XYZ file of C-alpha atoms in Angstrom:
116
model
C 39.573 -111.736 -12.449
C 39.134 -108.900 -14.814
C 40.471 -106.296 -12.494
C 43.743 -108.182 -12.081
C 44.089 -108.884 -15.679
C 43.492 -105.188 -16.683
C 45.909 -104.038 -14.097
C 48.465 -106.625 -15.158
C 47.972 -105.643 -18.897
C 48.266 -101.917 -18.237
C 51.226 -102.302 -16.013
C 53.158 -104.653 -18.416
C 52.339 -102.351 -21.451
C 53.510 -99.316 -19.657
C 56.745 -100.947 -18.685
C 57.495 -102.652 -22.172
C 56.196 -99.741 -24.123
C 59.290 -97.845 -22.940
C 61.656 -100.486 -24.419
C 59.946 -101.492 -27.561
C 57.269 -100.549 -30.181
C 53.816 -100.069 -28.368
C 52.086 -102.470 -30.454
C 54.314 -105.284 -29.617
C 54.221 -104.189 -26.048
C 50.383 -104.512 -26.028
C 50.423 -107.936 -27.568
C 53.144 -109.089 -24.934
C 50.879 -107.475 -22.119
C 47.872 -109.205 -23.489
C 49.500 -112.743 -23.335
C 50.636 -112.127 -19.785
C 47.405 -110.847 -18.597
C 45.397 -113.573 -20.462
C 47.469 -116.105 -18.604
C 46.349 -114.395 -15.362
C 42.678 -114.091 -16.513
C 42.331 -117.513 -17.849
C 44.017 -119.230 -14.903
C 41.644 -117.543 -12.450
C 38.626 -118.380 -14.548
C 39.846 -121.920 -15.094
C 40.142 -122.366 -11.240
C 36.816 -120.665 -10.317
C 34.494 -119.596 -12.804
C 34.688 -122.535 -15.489
C 34.815 -125.062 -12.657
C 31.655 -123.621 -11.098
C 29.925 -123.095 -14.567
C 30.503 -126.616 -15.854
C 30.006 -128.553 -12.704
C 28.711 -132.021 -13.524
C 28.452 -131.133 -17.126
C 29.851 -132.649 -20.242
C 33.394 -131.904 -21.462
C 32.217 -130.179 -24.634
C 30.239 -127.818 -22.490
C 33.358 -126.640 -20.726
C 35.004 -126.348 -24.098
C 32.284 -124.205 -25.304
C 32.817 -121.762 -22.231
C 36.585 -121.677 -22.976
C 36.267 -121.053 -26.577
C 33.772 -118.207 -26.057
C 36.229 -116.882 -23.441
C 39.094 -116.841 -25.953
C 36.770 -115.152 -28.511
C 36.112 -112.280 -25.959
C 39.634 -112.095 -24.874
C 40.752 -111.837 -28.478
C 38.208 -109.128 -29.103
C 39.887 -107.157 -26.184
C 43.153 -107.658 -27.810
C 41.861 -105.958 -31.046
C 40.111 -103.222 -29.222
C 43.448 -102.517 -27.244
C 45.438 -102.654 -30.394
C 43.146 -100.285 -32.007
C 43.382 -97.963 -29.164
C 47.309 -98.203 -29.297
C 47.131 -97.646 -32.996
C 45.035 -94.559 -32.699
C 47.083 -93.006 -29.817
C 50.568 -93.590 -31.440
C 49.797 -93.807 -35.044
C 46.771 -91.305 -35.714
C 47.197 -88.930 -32.954
C 50.889 -89.407 -32.487
C 50.989 -88.829 -28.934
C 52.842 -90.795 -26.046
C 52.034 -94.584 -26.058
C 50.716 -94.136 -22.554
C 47.784 -92.453 -23.415
C 46.471 -95.720 -24.719
C 46.329 -96.776 -21.129
C 42.970 -94.801 -20.588
C 40.647 -96.921 -22.888
C 42.817 -100.002 -21.936
C 41.757 -99.338 -18.235
C 38.163 -97.692 -18.728
C 36.709 -98.765 -22.062
C 37.915 -102.167 -23.097
C 37.405 -104.050 -19.840
C 33.804 -102.613 -19.595
C 33.136 -103.981 -23.098
C 34.752 -107.456 -22.572
C 32.858 -107.592 -19.209
C 29.432 -107.184 -21.018
C 30.408 -109.635 -23.604
C 31.538 -112.122 -21.069
C 28.484 -111.609 -18.888
C 26.163 -111.996 -21.700
C 27.756 -114.600 -23.828
C 30.495 -116.365 -22.240
C 29.186 -117.116 -18.548
C 25.346 -117.171 -19.239
Protein backbone atom coordinates (compact mmCIF):
# COMPACT_ATOMS: atom_id res chain seq x y z
CA UNK A 1 0.00 0.00 0.00
CA UNK A 2 2.88 2.33 0.73
CA UNK A 3 4.18 2.26 -2.82
CA UNK A 4 0.76 3.08 -4.23
CA UNK A 5 0.23 5.91 -1.74
CA UNK A 6 3.71 7.29 -2.46
CA UNK A 7 3.07 7.24 -6.20
CA UNK A 8 -0.32 8.89 -5.82
CA UNK A 9 1.13 11.56 -3.52
CA UNK A 10 4.02 12.39 -5.83
CA UNK A 11 1.84 12.42 -8.95
CA UNK A 12 -0.89 14.61 -7.46
CA UNK A 13 1.70 16.95 -5.91
CA UNK A 14 3.52 17.24 -9.23
CA UNK A 15 0.35 18.13 -11.10
CA UNK A 16 -1.24 20.42 -8.52
CA UNK A 17 2.02 22.20 -7.75
CA UNK A 18 1.96 23.57 -11.27
CA UNK A 19 -1.38 25.31 -10.55
CA UNK A 20 -1.16 26.28 -6.89
CA UNK A 21 1.18 26.98 -4.02
CA UNK A 22 3.32 23.86 -3.43
CA UNK A 23 2.50 23.55 0.28
CA UNK A 24 -1.22 23.44 -0.51
CA UNK A 25 -0.55 20.98 -3.33
CA UNK A 26 1.31 18.80 -0.82
CA UNK A 27 -1.60 18.85 1.63
CA UNK A 28 -4.15 17.92 -1.04
CA UNK A 29 -1.84 15.22 -2.40
CA UNK A 30 -1.44 13.84 1.13
CA UNK A 31 -5.21 13.68 1.66
CA UNK A 32 -5.76 11.82 -1.61
CA UNK A 33 -2.85 9.44 -0.97
CA UNK A 34 -4.04 8.87 2.60
CA UNK A 35 -7.43 7.78 1.26
CA UNK A 36 -5.73 5.14 -0.91
CA UNK A 37 -3.41 4.03 1.87
CA UNK A 38 -6.06 3.86 4.58
CA UNK A 39 -8.53 2.06 2.31
CA UNK A 40 -5.97 -0.59 1.42
CA UNK A 41 -4.87 -1.07 5.00
CA UNK A 42 -8.48 -1.12 6.20
CA UNK A 43 -9.45 -3.90 3.82
CA UNK A 44 -6.28 -5.95 4.29
CA UNK A 45 -3.88 -5.09 7.08
CA UNK A 46 -6.23 -3.92 9.83
CA UNK A 47 -8.57 -6.80 9.14
CA UNK A 48 -5.75 -9.34 9.47
CA UNK A 49 -4.15 -7.61 12.47
CA UNK A 50 -7.40 -7.38 14.47
CA UNK A 51 -8.89 -10.76 13.58
CA UNK A 52 -10.98 -11.84 16.55
CA UNK A 53 -9.80 -8.99 18.77
CA UNK A 54 -11.75 -6.30 20.58
CA UNK A 55 -12.82 -3.13 18.77
CA UNK A 56 -10.54 -0.96 20.92
CA UNK A 57 -7.56 -2.90 19.57
CA UNK A 58 -8.63 -2.03 16.01
CA UNK A 59 -8.93 1.61 17.04
CA UNK A 60 -5.39 1.50 18.46
CA UNK A 61 -4.02 0.30 15.11
CA UNK A 62 -5.93 2.97 13.24
CA UNK A 63 -4.88 5.74 15.62
CA UNK A 64 -1.22 4.78 15.38
CA UNK A 65 -1.58 4.57 11.59
CA UNK A 66 -2.96 8.12 11.56
CA UNK A 67 -0.07 9.38 13.72
CA UNK A 68 2.48 7.82 11.36
CA UNK A 69 0.67 9.20 8.31
CA UNK A 70 0.62 12.69 9.83
CA UNK A 71 4.32 12.42 10.58
CA UNK A 72 4.79 11.68 6.87
CA UNK A 73 2.78 14.80 6.02
CA UNK A 74 5.00 16.86 8.32
CA UNK A 75 8.18 15.45 6.79
CA UNK A 76 6.91 16.05 3.26
CA UNK A 77 5.85 19.57 4.21
CA UNK A 78 9.31 20.18 5.61
CA UNK A 79 10.83 18.97 2.33
CA UNK A 80 8.55 21.27 0.32
CA UNK A 81 9.47 24.20 2.58
CA UNK A 82 13.21 23.52 2.26
CA UNK A 83 13.00 23.13 -1.51
CA UNK A 84 10.73 26.08 -2.27
CA UNK A 85 11.42 28.41 0.66
CA UNK A 86 15.02 27.89 1.70
CA UNK A 87 16.69 26.66 -1.48
CA UNK A 88 14.19 28.47 -3.73
CA UNK A 89 14.39 25.90 -6.48
CA UNK A 90 11.60 24.30 -8.48
CA UNK A 91 8.90 22.65 -6.36
CA UNK A 92 9.43 19.32 -8.14
CA UNK A 93 12.75 18.81 -6.34
CA UNK A 94 10.67 18.02 -3.23
CA UNK A 95 9.56 14.83 -4.98
CA UNK A 96 12.98 13.27 -4.32
CA UNK A 97 12.62 13.06 -0.51
CA UNK A 98 8.89 12.51 -1.00
CA UNK A 99 9.64 9.27 -2.86
CA UNK A 100 12.90 8.05 -1.32
CA UNK A 101 13.18 9.34 2.26
CA UNK A 102 9.75 9.86 3.79
CA UNK A 103 8.26 6.50 2.73
CA UNK A 104 11.25 4.68 4.19
CA UNK A 105 10.88 6.46 7.53
CA UNK A 106 7.13 5.94 7.70
CA UNK A 107 7.53 2.28 6.70
CA UNK A 108 9.94 1.72 9.58
CA UNK A 109 7.62 3.52 12.00
CA UNK A 110 4.64 1.51 10.79
CA UNK A 111 6.55 -1.75 11.01
CA UNK A 112 7.90 -1.08 14.51
CA UNK A 113 4.91 0.66 16.06
CA UNK A 114 1.67 0.40 14.08
CA UNK A 115 1.63 -3.19 12.84
CA UNK A 116 3.65 -4.94 15.52
